[in-house]
Amino acid sequence: MKMINNRIASNKGEFPLAPITSEWMEEVLSHPNLVGKLMADHGSPINLHHIGSFEKNIKTYNALFKKSGIDGKVYFARKANKSKALVRSALKMGIGIDTASQKELEQAVLLGGAPDNIVLTAAVKTPLMVQFAITNQIPIIIDNRDELDYVECISRKLKRKAPIGLRISGFIHQGRKLYSRFGFDIENDSGFLKERFSGPSNFEGLELKGLHFHLDGYSIPERTTVVFQCLELIEYFAERGRKLDFLDIGGGILMNYLRSGSQWENFQKALQRAVAGESDPITFGNIGLGFRKSDNGNGLAGRLGTYPYYNEIHGATFLERILESRNSNNESISEILMGTGIQLRIEPGRSLLDQVGITIARVVHRKRDSRNDWLIGLEMNMSQLRSSSADYLVDPFVIYHNPPESHDGIELYFTGAYCLEQDVILKRKLTFPGLPQIGDFVVFINTGGYMMHFYETEAHLFDLSANLVISGNAPYTMADIVPDDSILSGTMHKGDD
């Protein structure tokens, strides 16, 4: 991204990780006065969501399904982002919603979802949740035998069939068992499942509609192996008179955050040198982000504990590689799916939210700590930019109210509002042309997927971040940016309908 004016700066340090930015992001960055008005109205931090980018990602997946000639359907993994506008947009675009809680389920129905475009995949399914799903005929993905029993029990009490899918795990890939704490083990439980669901079901209240899996990690070969094993199980049921409707392969589709693969490699090498003591620290307190000195003091142990932020193969291309994979009979996955009429379902969260969101926070203080490092205090906390990753390795931007007086380069860290030593918003040492001033803004790029809300808390009784939705076309005005909750009151901008 080009420097729009001398009030906007990105990381100028030795090991930058420059993000990919959309036109809408650059448009927001280029209008500091608009950002200031949003902060004045909604407080800090704010999350901005761009619905047009979300819909573009949906179209990309749908285009792949059409190109591949298969019956495919996208289900948006709602847990990745709390925006109600995204749910409404997903349903308008004809895709489904993957729900993982009672509130997610209820909101999906409230916003127009129906049995053919909602699925319940919650890790823990309460009786109330199951009852709601069965009443609304929403498919339930069953994880274990206890769930089978009590979903069956509730369906009998309601005197309504419960549409279900079976979550399968424990697959074998290259002689190694793929671990997951979720689902029925394909080796240990397949006999039980085959017995209960071949021919007339022993579960009279359950209607088996398909199979489901979700793998940890991002391996295309592993997913390919697992798809073939699931298709074999689907064929087993079909030969015994129970034709299933779908195979849901979950999410975990890689996306790409960064412009440069070389920057990504250079950063990792520099981090390892720093943790090994071969160079100055490039993270707060020389945090290794998964790397550490080995126990014997020679070399490093561990591995990078963050998301792989740079990926050549990502999004629809990642999925296409899976569909093109072939078995020992030289049949591709897409060919098998076309032959069986099975619908392939995916549940992307992060990749559907690529370029959809940014998070903006206000600078409230500057100080030097006892190590003489500059700490820039932001009006936000670490839970508002956090996922399961050890750090968010994407460069932010600073919007200065006034151009920096000096351009020598200031090394600094961003810190948050929790009374915890660990509340460092980004662990990397960053370099900007001048010291941010009180009231300046820091913009975190591409935070829509899992970063905004996944671990957000109200500790210290802090308010949750404000979620805003951009509609209309650039240049944006205040009328084009509205609170996400307004979609429930019918006050969304008319251009978004």
Coordinates of C-alpha atoms in Angstrom, one line a residue:
M1 CA 0.0 0.0 0.0
K2 CA 1.3 3.4 -0.9
M3 CA 1.6 6.1 1.7
I4 CA -1.6 8.1 1.1
N5 CA -0.3 11.2 2.8
N6 CA 2.2 12.2 5.4
R7 CA -0.2 11.5 8.2
I8 CA -0.4 7.8 7.6
A9 CA 2.5 5.4 8.2
S10 CA 3.2 1.7 8.2
N11 CA 5.9 -0.3 10.0
K12 CA 9.3 0.8 8.7
G13 CA 11.3 -1.7 10.8
E14 CA 13.9 -4.1 9.6
F15 CA 11.5 -7.0 9.4
P16 CA 8.1 -5.7 8.1
L17 CA 5.1 -7.8 7.4
A18 CA 3.2 -5.6 5.0
P19 CA -0.5 -6.6 4.7
I20 CA -2.6 -6.8 1.6
T21 CA -5.1 -4.0 1.7
S22 CA -8.4 -3.5 -0.2
E23 CA -9.5 -0.2 -1.8
W24 CA -12.2 0.2 0.9
M25 CA -9.5 0.0 3.6
E26 CA -7.3 2.6 1.9
E27 CA -10.4 4.8 1.5
V28 CA -11.0 4.7 5.2
L29 CA -7.3 5.3 6.0
S30 CA -7.2 8.3 3.7
H31 CA -9.9 10.1 5.6
P32 CA -8.7 10.6 9.2
N33 CA -11.5 13.1 9.9
L34 CA -14.1 10.3 9.2
V35 CA -12.2 8.0 11.5
G36 CA -12.2 10.7 14.2
K37 CA -15.9 11.2 14.0
L38 CA -16.5 7.4 14.2
M39 CA -14.3 7.3 17.3
A40 CA -16.2 10.2 18.9
D41 CA -19.5 8.6 18.3
H42 CA -18.7 4.9 19.1
G43 CA -15.6 5.0 21.4
S44 CA -12.4 2.9 21.0
P45 CA -11.9 0.4 19.6
I46 CA -14.2 0.1 16.6
N47 CA -14.5 -2.8 14.1
L48 CA -15.4 -1.9 10.6
H49 CA -17.0 -4.5 8.3
H50 CA -17.2 -4.2 4.5
I51 CA -20.1 -6.3 3.2
G52 CA -19.1 -6.0 -0.4
S53 CA -15.8 -7.9 0.3
F54 CA -17.7 -10.6 2.1
E55 CA -20.0 -11.1 -0.8
K56 CA -17.1 -11.2 -3.3
N57 CA -15.5 -14.1 -1.3
I58 CA -18.8 -16.0 -1.4
K59 CA -19.0 -15.5 -5.2
T60 CA -15.5 -16.9 -5.6
Y61 CA -16.3 -20.2 -3.8
N62 CA -19.6 -20.5 -5.7
A63 CA -17.8 -19.9 -9.0
L64 CA -15.4 -22.8 -8.1
F65 CA -18.3 -25.2 -7.5
K66 CA -19.8 -24.2 -10.8
K67 CA -16.5 -24.7 -12.6
S68 CA -15.9 -28.1 -11.0
G69 CA -19.4 -29.3 -11.9
I70 CA -20.3 -30.4 -8.4
D71 CA -23.2 -29.6 -6.1
G72 CA -21.4 -27.5 -3.5
K73 CA -22.6 -25.2 -0.7
V74 CA -20.9 -22.8 1.5
Y75 CA -21.8 -22.4 5.2
F76 CA -20.4 -19.4 6.9
A77 CA -18.7 -20.3 10.2
R78 CA -20.4 -17.7 12.4
K79 CA -18.1 -18.2 15.3
A80 CA -15.4 -16.4 13.3
N81 CA -17.2 -13.0 13.6
K82 CA -20.2 -11.8 15.6
S83 CA -21.6 -9.4 13.0
K84 CA -25.3 -9.9 12.3
A85 CA -24.9 -8.0 9.0
L86 CA -22.7 -10.8 7.8
V87 CA -25.3 -13.4 8.6
R88 CA -28.0 -11.4 6.7
S89 CA -25.7 -11.0 3.8
A90 CA -24.8 -14.7 3.7
L91 CA -28.4 -15.7 3.6
K92 CA -29.2 -13.1 1.0
M93 CA -26.4 -14.6 -1.1
G94 CA -27.9 -18.0 -0.8
I95 CA -25.3 -19.7 1.4
G96 CA -25.7 -21.3 4.8
I97 CA -24.8 -20.5 8.4
D98 CA -22.7 -22.8 10.6
T99 CA -23.8 -22.2 14.1
A100 CA -22.0 -23.2 17.3
S101 CA -24.1 -21.9 20.1
Q102 CA -27.7 -21.2 21.2
K103 CA -27.5 -17.5 20.4
E104 CA -25.8 -18.1 17.0
L105 CA -28.6 -20.6 16.2
E106 CA -31.4 -18.2 17.3
Q107 CA -30.0 -15.2 15.5
A108 CA -29.6 -17.2 12.2
V109 CA -33.3 -18.1 12.4
L110 CA -34.3 -14.5 13.4
L111 CA -32.3 -13.1 10.4
G112 CA -34.1 -15.4 7.9
G113 CA -32.3 -18.7 8.1
A114 CA -34.3 -21.9 7.4
P115 CA -33.6 -25.7 7.7
D116 CA -31.9 -25.8 4.3
N117 CA -29.3 -23.1 5.1
I118 CA -28.5 -23.6 8.8
V119 CA -26.5 -26.3 10.5
L120 CA -25.8 -26.8 14.2
T121 CA -22.2 -27.9 14.9
A122 CA -21.8 -26.8 18.6
A123 CA -19.2 -28.7 20.6
V124 CA -21.6 -28.9 23.5
K125 CA -25.3 -29.1 22.7
T126 CA -27.7 -28.4 25.5
P127 CA -31.2 -29.8 25.6
L128 CA -32.6 -26.4 24.9
M129 CA -30.4 -26.0 21.8
V130 CA -31.3 -29.5 20.5
Q131 CA -35.0 -28.8 21.1
F132 CA -34.8 -25.5 19.2
A133 CA -33.0 -27.2 16.3
I134 CA -35.4 -30.1 16.0
T135 CA -38.4 -27.8 16.3
N136 CA -37.0 -25.8 13.4
Q137 CA -35.8 -28.9 11.5
I138 CA -32.2 -27.7 11.5
P139 CA -29.6 -30.4 10.9
I140 CA -27.5 -31.3 14.0
I141 CA -24.0 -32.6 13.6
I142 CA -23.6 -35.4 16.2
D143 CA -20.3 -35.7 17.9
N144 CA -20.6 -38.8 20.2
R145 CA -22.8 -41.6 21.4
D146 CA -24.3 -39.6 24.3
E147 CA -25.4 -36.9 21.8
L148 CA -27.0 -39.6 19.7
D149 CA -28.9 -40.9 22.7
Y150 CA -30.2 -37.6 24.0
V151 CA -31.0 -36.1 20.5
E152 CA -33.0 -39.3 19.9
C153 CA -34.7 -38.9 23.3
I154 CA -35.7 -35.3 22.7
S155 CA -36.9 -36.1 19.2
R156 CA -39.2 -38.7 20.6
K157 CA -40.6 -36.3 23.1
L158 CA -41.2 -33.7 20.4
K159 CA -42.6 -36.5 18.1
R160 CA -40.5 -35.0 15.3
K161 CA -37.6 -36.6 13.3
A162 CA -34.2 -34.9 14.0
P163 CA -32.1 -34.4 10.8
I164 CA -28.5 -35.2 11.7
G165 CA -25.0 -35.6 10.3
L166 CA -22.3 -37.7 11.9
R167 CA -19.0 -36.1 12.7
I168 CA -16.2 -38.5 11.9
S169 CA -12.5 -38.4 13.1
G170 CA -9.5 -40.6 13.8
F171 CA -8.6 -40.9 10.1
I172 CA -5.4 -42.6 9.0
H173 CA -3.0 -40.6 6.8
Q174 CA 0.3 -42.0 5.6
G175 CA 0.2 -44.6 8.4
R176 CA -0.4 -42.0 11.1
K177 CA -3.7 -41.4 13.0
L178 CA -5.0 -37.9 12.8
Y179 CA -6.0 -36.9 16.3
S180 CA -9.1 -34.9 17.2
R181 CA -11.1 -34.6 20.4
F182 CA -14.2 -34.3 18.3
G183 CA -16.3 -36.9 16.5
F184 CA -16.7 -40.7 16.1
D185 CA -13.4 -42.5 15.5
I186 CA -13.6 -44.1 12.1
E187 CA -11.8 -47.2 13.3
N188 CA -13.3 -47.8 16.7
D189 CA -16.8 -46.5 16.1
S190 CA -17.5 -47.3 12.4
G191 CA -18.8 -50.7 13.3
F192 CA -21.3 -49.3 15.7
L193 CA -22.4 -46.6 13.2
K194 CA -22.7 -49.1 10.3
E195 CA -24.8 -51.4 12.5
R196 CA -27.1 -48.6 13.7
F197 CA -27.6 -46.7 10.4
S198 CA -27.5 -49.4 7.8
G199 CA -31.0 -50.2 6.6
P200 CA -33.8 -49.4 9.0
S201 CA -32.3 -47.2 11.7
N202 CA -32.3 -48.3 15.3
F203 CA -32.7 -44.6 16.1
E204 CA -36.3 -44.1 15.0
G205 CA -36.2 -40.4 15.9
L206 CA -33.1 -39.6 13.8
E207 CA -32.7 -39.1 10.1
L208 CA -29.1 -39.5 9.0
K209 CA -28.5 -36.9 6.2
G210 CA -24.7 -36.8 5.9
L211 CA -21.2 -37.0 7.2
H212 CA -19.0 -34.2 8.6
F213 CA -15.4 -33.7 9.6
H214 CA -13.1 -30.8 10.6
L215 CA -9.4 -31.2 10.6
D216 CA -6.9 -29.3 12.7
G217 CA -4.2 -27.7 10.6
Y218 CA -4.1 -26.8 6.9
S219 CA -2.7 -29.9 5.1
I220 CA -4.2 -30.4 1.6
P221 CA -2.9 -34.1 1.4
E222 CA -4.6 -34.8 4.8
R223 CA -7.9 -33.4 3.7
T224 CA -7.7 -35.3 0.5
T225 CA -7.1 -38.6 2.4
V226 CA -10.0 -37.9 4.7
V227 CA -12.4 -37.0 2.0
F228 CA -11.7 -40.4 0.2
Q229 CA -12.2 -42.3 3.5
C230 CA -15.6 -40.5 4.1
L231 CA -16.7 -41.2 0.6
E232 CA -16.0 -44.9 1.2
L233 CA -18.2 -44.8 4.2
I234 CA -20.9 -43.0 2.3
E235 CA -20.7 -45.7 -0.4
Y236 CA -21.1 -48.4 2.3
F237 CA -24.3 -46.8 3.5
A238 CA -25.6 -46.4 -0.1
E239 CA -25.0 -50.0 -0.9
R240 CA -27.3 -50.9 2.0
G241 CA -30.1 -48.6 1.1
R242 CA -29.2 -45.5 3.1
K243 CA -28.3 -42.8 0.6
L244 CA -26.8 -39.8 2.3
D245 CA -27.2 -36.2 1.0
F246 CA -24.0 -34.4 1.9
L247 CA -20.3 -34.6 3.0
D248 CA -19.3 -31.5 5.0
I249 CA -15.5 -31.0 5.1
G250 CA -15.6 -28.1 7.6
G251 CA -13.2 -25.2 7.4
G252 CA -9.5 -24.7 7.8
I253 CA -9.1 -23.3 4.2
L254 CA -6.0 -21.2 4.2
M255 CA -6.0 -17.5 3.4
N256 CA -3.2 -15.0 2.8
Y257 CA -2.6 -11.9 4.8
L258 CA 0.7 -10.7 3.5
R259 CA 2.1 -9.1 0.3
S260 CA 5.6 -10.7 0.4
G261 CA 6.7 -14.3 1.0
S262 CA 10.3 -13.1 1.5
Q263 CA 9.2 -10.8 4.3
W264 CA 7.5 -13.7 6.0
E265 CA 10.6 -15.9 5.7
N266 CA 13.0 -13.1 6.8
F267 CA 10.9 -12.4 9.9
Q268 CA 10.9 -16.1 11.0
K269 CA 14.7 -16.4 10.5
A270 CA 15.2 -13.1 12.5
L271 CA 13.0 -14.3 15.3
Q272 CA 14.9 -17.5 15.6
R273 CA 18.2 -15.7 15.7
A274 CA 16.9 -13.3 18.4
V275 CA 15.5 -16.1 20.6
A276 CA 18.8 -18.0 20.2
G277 CA 20.6 -14.9 21.5
E278 CA 22.4 -14.3 18.2
S279 CA 20.9 -10.9 17.7
D280 CA 18.9 -8.2 19.5
P281 CA 15.2 -9.0 20.4
I282 CA 12.6 -8.2 17.8
T283 CA 9.7 -9.1 20.1
F284 CA 8.6 -7.9 23.5
G285 CA 10.8 -9.5 26.2
N286 CA 12.2 -11.6 23.4
I287 CA 9.1 -13.7 23.3
G288 CA 9.7 -16.7 21.0
L289 CA 6.1 -17.1 19.7
G290 CA 6.6 -20.8 20.0
F291 CA 10.4 -20.9 19.6
R292 CA 12.6 -21.3 22.7
K293 CA 16.2 -22.2 23.5
S294 CA 16.7 -26.0 23.7
D295 CA 17.1 -27.5 27.1
N296 CA 20.8 -28.1 26.6
G297 CA 21.3 -24.5 25.5
N298 CA 22.4 -25.5 22.0
G299 CA 20.1 -24.3 19.2
L300 CA 16.3 -23.9 19.3
A301 CA 13.3 -26.0 20.2
G302 CA 9.6 -25.6 19.4
R303 CA 8.0 -24.2 16.3
L304 CA 6.2 -21.0 15.3
G305 CA 2.9 -20.9 17.2
T306 CA 1.1 -18.5 14.9
Y307 CA -1.2 -18.8 11.9
P308 CA 0.8 -19.1 8.7
Y309 CA 0.1 -15.6 7.5
Y310 CA 1.7 -15.9 4.1
N311 CA 0.3 -18.6 1.7
E312 CA 0.7 -18.9 -2.0
I313 CA -2.2 -21.4 -2.2
H314 CA -5.3 -20.1 -0.4
G315 CA -9.0 -19.6 -0.6
A316 CA -10.7 -21.2 -3.6
T317 CA -7.4 -22.4 -5.0
F318 CA -6.8 -24.4 -1.8
L319 CA -10.2 -26.0 -2.2
E320 CA -9.7 -26.7 -5.9
R321 CA -6.5 -28.6 -5.1
I322 CA -8.6 -30.9 -2.9
L323 CA -11.3 -31.4 -5.5
E324 CA -8.7 -32.2 -8.2
S325 CA -7.0 -34.9 -6.1
R326 CA -7.2 -38.5 -7.4
N327 CA -7.5 -41.9 -5.7
S328 CA -5.8 -45.1 -6.7
N329 CA -8.4 -45.6 -9.4
N330 CA -7.5 -42.2 -10.9
E331 CA -10.9 -40.7 -9.9
S332 CA -10.9 -37.2 -8.7
I333 CA -12.9 -36.1 -5.7
S334 CA -15.1 -33.9 -7.9
E335 CA -15.7 -36.8 -10.3
I336 CA -16.8 -39.0 -7.5
L337 CA -19.1 -36.3 -6.1
M338 CA -20.7 -35.8 -9.5
G339 CA -21.2 -39.5 -9.8
T340 CA -22.9 -40.0 -6.5
G341 CA -24.9 -36.8 -6.3
I342 CA -23.5 -36.0 -2.9
Q343 CA -23.5 -32.3 -2.0
L344 CA -20.1 -31.1 -0.8
R345 CA -20.4 -28.6 2.0
I346 CA -17.6 -26.3 3.4
E347 CA -17.7 -24.2 6.5
P348 CA -15.1 -21.4 6.0
G349 CA -14.8 -18.6 8.5
R350 CA -11.4 -16.9 8.1
S351 CA -11.2 -17.2 4.3
L352 CA -14.8 -15.9 3.8
L353 CA -13.7 -12.9 5.9
D354 CA -10.6 -12.1 3.9
Q355 CA -10.4 -8.3 3.5
V356 CA -13.7 -7.8 5.3
G357 CA -12.7 -6.1 8.5
I358 CA -10.3 -3.6 10.2
T359 CA -10.0 -2.7 13.9
I360 CA -9.1 0.9 14.9
A361 CA -8.0 2.0 18.4
R362 CA -7.1 5.4 19.9
V363 CA -3.7 6.2 21.5
V364 CA -4.1 7.3 25.1
H365 CA -0.5 7.5 26.4
R366 CA 3.2 7.0 25.6
K367 CA 5.9 6.0 28.1
R368 CA 9.3 4.4 28.3
D369 CA 9.5 1.2 30.4
S370 CA 12.4 0.0 32.5
R371 CA 14.1 -1.5 29.4
N372 CA 13.9 1.9 27.8
D373 CA 11.4 0.7 25.2
W374 CA 8.6 2.9 24.0
L375 CA 5.1 1.6 25.0
I376 CA 2.2 3.2 23.3
G377 CA -1.0 2.6 25.3
L378 CA -4.2 2.0 23.3
E379 CA -7.8 2.3 24.3
M380 CA -8.4 -1.4 23.8
N381 CA -7.2 -4.7 25.3
M382 CA -5.5 -7.8 24.1
S383 CA -8.8 -9.8 23.9
Q384 CA -10.0 -7.4 21.2
L385 CA -7.3 -8.5 18.7
R386 CA -6.7 -12.2 19.6
S387 CA -7.2 -15.7 18.3
S388 CA -5.6 -19.0 19.2
S389 CA -2.5 -17.8 17.4
A390 CA 0.5 -16.7 19.5
D391 CA 0.5 -13.3 17.8
Y392 CA -1.1 -11.3 15.0
L393 CA 1.8 -11.0 12.5
V394 CA 0.4 -8.3 10.3
D395 CA 1.7 -4.7 10.2
P396 CA -0.7 -2.0 11.4
F397 CA -0.9 1.6 10.3
V398 CA -0.8 4.7 12.4
I399 CA -3.0 7.7 11.5
Y400 CA -1.3 10.8 12.9
H401 CA -3.4 13.9 13.6
N402 CA -0.3 15.9 12.7
P403 CA 2.6 14.8 10.5
P404 CA 5.5 13.5 12.7
E405 CA 8.1 16.2 13.4
S406 CA 10.9 13.6 13.1
H407 CA 11.3 10.8 10.6
D408 CA 14.3 9.1 12.2
G409 CA 12.2 6.1 13.1
I410 CA 10.8 5.2 16.6
E411 CA 10.8 1.6 17.8
L412 CA 7.8 0.8 19.9
Y413 CA 5.2 -1.7 21.2
F414 CA 1.5 -1.3 21.5
T415 CA 0.0 -2.1 24.9
G416 CA -3.6 -2.5 26.1
A417 CA -5.9 -1.5 29.0
Y418 CA -5.8 -4.7 31.1
C419 CA -3.9 -4.6 34.4
L420 CA -1.7 -7.5 33.2
E421 CA 1.9 -7.4 32.2
Q422 CA 1.0 -9.6 29.2
D423 CA -1.4 -7.1 27.7
V424 CA 0.8 -6.3 24.7
I425 CA -1.4 -5.9 21.7
L426 CA 1.2 -7.0 19.2
K427 CA 4.4 -8.8 20.4
R428 CA 6.6 -7.6 17.6
K429 CA 8.8 -4.5 17.9
L430 CA 7.5 -2.0 15.3
T431 CA 9.1 1.1 13.8
F432 CA 7.2 4.2 12.8
P433 CA 8.5 7.6 11.5
G434 CA 7.5 9.5 14.6
L435 CA 6.2 8.9 18.1
P436 CA 2.3 8.6 18.0
Q437 CA 0.6 11.4 19.9
I438 CA -2.4 11.1 22.3
G439 CA -5.5 10.9 20.1
D440 CA -3.8 9.4 17.1
F441 CA -5.3 6.2 15.7
V442 CA -3.8 2.7 15.1
V443 CA -5.4 0.6 12.4
F444 CA -5.1 -3.2 12.4
I445 CA -5.7 -4.7 9.0
N446 CA -7.8 -7.7 7.9
T447 CA -9.0 -8.6 11.4
G448 CA -12.5 -9.8 10.4
G449 CA -11.7 -13.5 10.8
Y450 CA -11.4 -14.7 14.4
M451 CA -9.4 -11.6 15.5
M452 CA -12.1 -9.2 16.6
H453 CA -14.4 -11.3 18.7
F454 CA -13.2 -14.8 19.2
Y455 CA -11.7 -14.2 22.7
E456 CA -13.1 -10.8 23.4
T457 CA -14.2 -10.4 27.1
E458 CA -15.6 -7.8 29.4
A459 CA -12.9 -8.1 32.0
H460 CA -12.5 -5.0 34.2
L461 CA -16.2 -4.3 33.1
F462 CA -14.8 -2.8 29.9
D463 CA -17.4 -2.3 27.1
L464 CA -17.1 -4.6 24.1
S465 CA -15.8 -3.1 20.9
A466 CA -18.3 -1.3 18.6
N467 CA -19.1 -3.2 15.5
L468 CA -19.9 -1.1 12.5
V469 CA -20.9 -1.9 8.9
I470 CA -20.0 -0.1 5.8
S471 CA -22.5 0.1 3.0
G472 CA -22.8 2.3 -0.1
N473 CA -19.9 3.4 -2.3
A474 CA -16.8 5.4 -1.7
P475 CA -16.2 8.1 -0.7
Y476 CA -17.8 7.1 2.6
T477 CA -19.8 9.4 4.8
M478 CA -21.1 8.9 8.4
A479 CA -24.4 7.8 6.8
D480 CA -22.7 4.9 5.1
I481 CA -21.3 3.5 8.3
V482 CA -23.9 2.2 10.8
P483 CA -23.9 0.0 14.0
D484 CA -24.2 -3.7 13.3
D485 CA -27.1 -4.0 15.7
S486 CA -29.2 -1.6 13.6
I487 CA -30.0 -4.4 11.1
L488 CA -32.3 -5.8 13.8
S489 CA -34.2 -2.5 14.1
G490 CA -34.4 -2.1 10.3
T491 CA -32.3 1.1 10.2
M492 CA -29.6 -0.2 7.9
H493 CA -28.5 2.1 5.0
K494 CA -30.9 1.7 2.1
G495 CA -28.0 0.9 -0.2
D496 CA -27.4 -2.3 1.7
D497 CA -30.8 -3.8 1.0

